Short mmCIF file of C-alpha atoms in Angstrom, two decimals:
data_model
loop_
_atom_site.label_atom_id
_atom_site.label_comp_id
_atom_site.label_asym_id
_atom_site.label_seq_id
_atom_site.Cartn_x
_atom_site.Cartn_y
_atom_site.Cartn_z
CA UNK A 26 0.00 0.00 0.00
CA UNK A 27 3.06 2.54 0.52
CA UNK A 28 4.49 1.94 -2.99
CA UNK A 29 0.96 3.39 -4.41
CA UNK A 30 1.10 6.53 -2.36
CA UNK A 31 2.71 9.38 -4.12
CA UNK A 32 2.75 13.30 -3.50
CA UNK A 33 0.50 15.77 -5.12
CA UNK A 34 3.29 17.04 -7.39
CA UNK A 35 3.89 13.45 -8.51
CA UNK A 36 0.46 12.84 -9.56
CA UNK A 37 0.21 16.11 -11.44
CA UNK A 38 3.48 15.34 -13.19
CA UNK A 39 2.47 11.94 -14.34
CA UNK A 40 -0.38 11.67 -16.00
CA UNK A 41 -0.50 7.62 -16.01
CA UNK A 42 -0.89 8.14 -12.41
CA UNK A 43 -4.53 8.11 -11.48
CA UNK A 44 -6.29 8.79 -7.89
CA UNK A 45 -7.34 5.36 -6.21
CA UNK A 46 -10.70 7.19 -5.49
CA UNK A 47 -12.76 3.89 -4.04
CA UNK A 48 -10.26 3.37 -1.58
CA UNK A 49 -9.86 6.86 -0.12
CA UNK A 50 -13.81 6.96 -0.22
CA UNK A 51 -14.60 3.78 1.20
CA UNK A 52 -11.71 3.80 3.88
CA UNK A 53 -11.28 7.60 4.61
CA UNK A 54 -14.63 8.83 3.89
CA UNK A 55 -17.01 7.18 4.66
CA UNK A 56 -16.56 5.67 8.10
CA UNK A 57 -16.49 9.21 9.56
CA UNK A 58 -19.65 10.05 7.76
CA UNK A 59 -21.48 7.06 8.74
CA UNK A 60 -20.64 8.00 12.76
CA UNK A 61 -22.18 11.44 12.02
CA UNK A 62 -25.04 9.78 10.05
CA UNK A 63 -26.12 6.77 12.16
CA UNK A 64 -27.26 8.59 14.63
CA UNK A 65 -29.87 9.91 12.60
CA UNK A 66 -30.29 6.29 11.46
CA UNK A 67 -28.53 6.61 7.49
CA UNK A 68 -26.70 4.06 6.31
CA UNK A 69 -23.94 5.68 4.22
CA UNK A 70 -21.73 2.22 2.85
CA UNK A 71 -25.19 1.19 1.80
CA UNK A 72 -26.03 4.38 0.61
CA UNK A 73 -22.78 4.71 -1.17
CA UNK A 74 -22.49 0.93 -2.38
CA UNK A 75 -25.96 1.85 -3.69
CA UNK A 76 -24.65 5.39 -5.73
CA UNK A 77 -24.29 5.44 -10.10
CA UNK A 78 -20.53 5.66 -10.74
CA UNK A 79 -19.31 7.46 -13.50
CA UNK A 80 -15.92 6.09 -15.47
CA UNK A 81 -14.19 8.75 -17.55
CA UNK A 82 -13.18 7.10 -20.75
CA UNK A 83 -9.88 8.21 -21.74
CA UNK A 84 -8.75 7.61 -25.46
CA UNK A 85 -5.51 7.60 -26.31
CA UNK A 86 -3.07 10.26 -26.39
CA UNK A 87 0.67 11.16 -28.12
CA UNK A 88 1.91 11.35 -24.54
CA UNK A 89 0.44 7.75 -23.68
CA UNK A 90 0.83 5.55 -27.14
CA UNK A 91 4.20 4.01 -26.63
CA UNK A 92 5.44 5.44 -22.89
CA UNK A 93 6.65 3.13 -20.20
CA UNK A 94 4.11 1.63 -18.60
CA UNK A 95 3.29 2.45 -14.72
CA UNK A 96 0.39 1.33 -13.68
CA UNK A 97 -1.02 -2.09 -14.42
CA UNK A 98 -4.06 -1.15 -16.34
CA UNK A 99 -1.88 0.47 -18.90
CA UNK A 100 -1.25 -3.47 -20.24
CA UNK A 101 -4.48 -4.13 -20.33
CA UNK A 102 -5.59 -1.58 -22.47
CA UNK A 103 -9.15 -2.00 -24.57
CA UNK A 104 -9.89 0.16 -27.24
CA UNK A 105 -13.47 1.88 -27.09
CA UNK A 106 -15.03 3.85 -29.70
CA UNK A 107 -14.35 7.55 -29.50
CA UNK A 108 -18.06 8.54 -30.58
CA UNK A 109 -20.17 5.53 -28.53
CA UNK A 110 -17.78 4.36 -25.88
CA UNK A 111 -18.44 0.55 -27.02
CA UNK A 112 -15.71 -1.85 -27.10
CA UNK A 113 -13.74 -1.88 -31.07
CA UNK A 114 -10.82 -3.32 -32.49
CA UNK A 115 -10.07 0.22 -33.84
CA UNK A 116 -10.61 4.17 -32.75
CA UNK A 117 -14.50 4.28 -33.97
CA UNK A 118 -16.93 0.87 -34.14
CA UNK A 119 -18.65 0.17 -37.56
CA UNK A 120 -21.77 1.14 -36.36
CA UNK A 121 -20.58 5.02 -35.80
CA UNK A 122 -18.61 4.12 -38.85
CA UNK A 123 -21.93 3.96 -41.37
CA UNK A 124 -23.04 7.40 -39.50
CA UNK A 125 -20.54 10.51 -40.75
CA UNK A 126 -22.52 13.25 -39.87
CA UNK A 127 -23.04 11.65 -36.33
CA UNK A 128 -18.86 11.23 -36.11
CA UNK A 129 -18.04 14.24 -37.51
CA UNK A 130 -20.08 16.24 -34.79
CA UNK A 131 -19.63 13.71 -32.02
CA UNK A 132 -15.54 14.01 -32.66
CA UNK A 133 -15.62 17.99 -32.91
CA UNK A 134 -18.10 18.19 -30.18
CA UNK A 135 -15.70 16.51 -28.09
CA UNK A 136 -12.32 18.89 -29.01
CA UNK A 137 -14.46 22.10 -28.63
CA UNK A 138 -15.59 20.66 -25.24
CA UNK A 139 -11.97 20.24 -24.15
CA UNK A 140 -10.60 23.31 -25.68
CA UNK A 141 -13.60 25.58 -24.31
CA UNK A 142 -12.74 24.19 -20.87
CA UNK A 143 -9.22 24.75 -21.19
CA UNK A 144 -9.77 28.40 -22.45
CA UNK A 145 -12.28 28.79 -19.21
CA UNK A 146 -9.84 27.47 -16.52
CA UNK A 147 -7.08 29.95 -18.40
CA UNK A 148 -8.79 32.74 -17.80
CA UNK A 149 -9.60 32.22 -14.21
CA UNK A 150 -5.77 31.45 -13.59
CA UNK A 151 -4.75 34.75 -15.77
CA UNK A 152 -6.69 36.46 -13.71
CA UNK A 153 -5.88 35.54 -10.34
CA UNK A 154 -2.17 35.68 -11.28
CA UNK A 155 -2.65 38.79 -12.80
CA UNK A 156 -1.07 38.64 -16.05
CA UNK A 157 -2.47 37.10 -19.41
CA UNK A 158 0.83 35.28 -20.28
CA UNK A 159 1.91 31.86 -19.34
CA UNK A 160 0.67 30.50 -16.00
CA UNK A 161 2.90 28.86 -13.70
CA UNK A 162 0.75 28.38 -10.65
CA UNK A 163 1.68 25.50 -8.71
CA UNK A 164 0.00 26.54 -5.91
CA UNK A 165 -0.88 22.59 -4.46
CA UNK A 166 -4.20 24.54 -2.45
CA UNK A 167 -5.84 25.99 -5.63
CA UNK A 168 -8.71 23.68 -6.38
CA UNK A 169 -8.10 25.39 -9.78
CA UNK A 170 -4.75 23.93 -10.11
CA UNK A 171 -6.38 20.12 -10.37
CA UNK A 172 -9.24 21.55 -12.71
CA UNK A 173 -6.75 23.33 -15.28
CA UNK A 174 -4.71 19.59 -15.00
CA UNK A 175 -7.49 17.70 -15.57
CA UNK A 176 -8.55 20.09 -18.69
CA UNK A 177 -5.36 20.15 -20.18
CA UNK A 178 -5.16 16.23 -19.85
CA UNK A 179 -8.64 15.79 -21.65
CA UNK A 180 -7.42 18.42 -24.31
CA UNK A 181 -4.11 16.17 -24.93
CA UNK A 182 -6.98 13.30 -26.47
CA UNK A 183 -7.38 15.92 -29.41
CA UNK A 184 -4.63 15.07 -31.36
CA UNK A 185 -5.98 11.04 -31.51
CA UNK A 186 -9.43 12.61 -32.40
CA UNK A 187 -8.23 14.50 -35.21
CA UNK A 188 -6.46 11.44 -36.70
CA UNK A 189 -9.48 9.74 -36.07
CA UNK A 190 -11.12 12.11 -38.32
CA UNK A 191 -8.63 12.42 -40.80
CA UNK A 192 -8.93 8.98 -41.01
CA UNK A 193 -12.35 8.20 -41.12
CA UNK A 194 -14.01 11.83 -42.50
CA UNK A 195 -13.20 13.13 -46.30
CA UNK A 196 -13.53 16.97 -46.16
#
């Protein structure tokens, strides 16, 4: 269990690194909250075991086709369709494959999305730092530090979508 803990910095740095979120929920969280809410008479493991989870699909990226490997789902790797999410032996399925107009504006949907976010999280940085130039916050407190991370890691999945349109659009 000490090998998988890793600083802040570390996981910002390394984007194969992921946060073990059911553990730190299940064993951190959650027994604290279910003191508070027993008494009342809630059940929160139940309520929690109980809870939709959402999985963010991540396509591939230029950073993460042929790196080193660190964690152990990186050799296990399936390859889901970038406009359904079902399982494919390639980047779309041949179901979205027979529908252009619904991969063209599922794939540019998705690059707008990240680039619009990006652009948002920017601007909020550029202004707190006070200068529209590069930002170089590192600032481990700023909850906007993990958003503009997390934008800029969805944005780096562009570059696969526009060689999945290249490749599967004529313009």
């Amino acid at each position: 269990l000490i090998r998988l803990v890793r600083s802040p910095a570390t996981l910002l740095a390394d984007d194969s690194l992921k946060i073990n979120a059911e553990y730190y929920i299940s064993r951190v969280i959650i027994p604290p909250l279910d003191r508070c809410f027993s008494l009342i008479g809630a059940n929160i493991p139940t309520w929690y075991s109980e809870m939709p989870r959402k999985q963010h699909l991540y396509l591939p990226s230029a950073s993460s086709e042929g790196g080193r490997k660190a964690t152990i789902s990186q050799y296990f790797v399936t390859c889901n369709c970038a406009v359904c999410e079902s399982v494919t032996t390639s980047g779309v399925c041949p179901t979205c494959q027979q529908q252009p107009q619904r991969l063209a504006t599922t794939l540019a949907g998705k690059v707008h999305v990240w680039e619009r976010k990006v652009a948002l999280v920017n601007k909020i940085c550029q202004s707190c730092c006070g200068r529209p130039s590069e930002i170089d916050c590192s600032s481990l407190d700023c909850p906007v530090l993990y958003r503009r991370h997390q934008a800029l890691k969805d944005l780096r999945q562009a570059d696969y979508i526009r060689d999945l349109q290249r490749q599967y659009l004529s313009f």
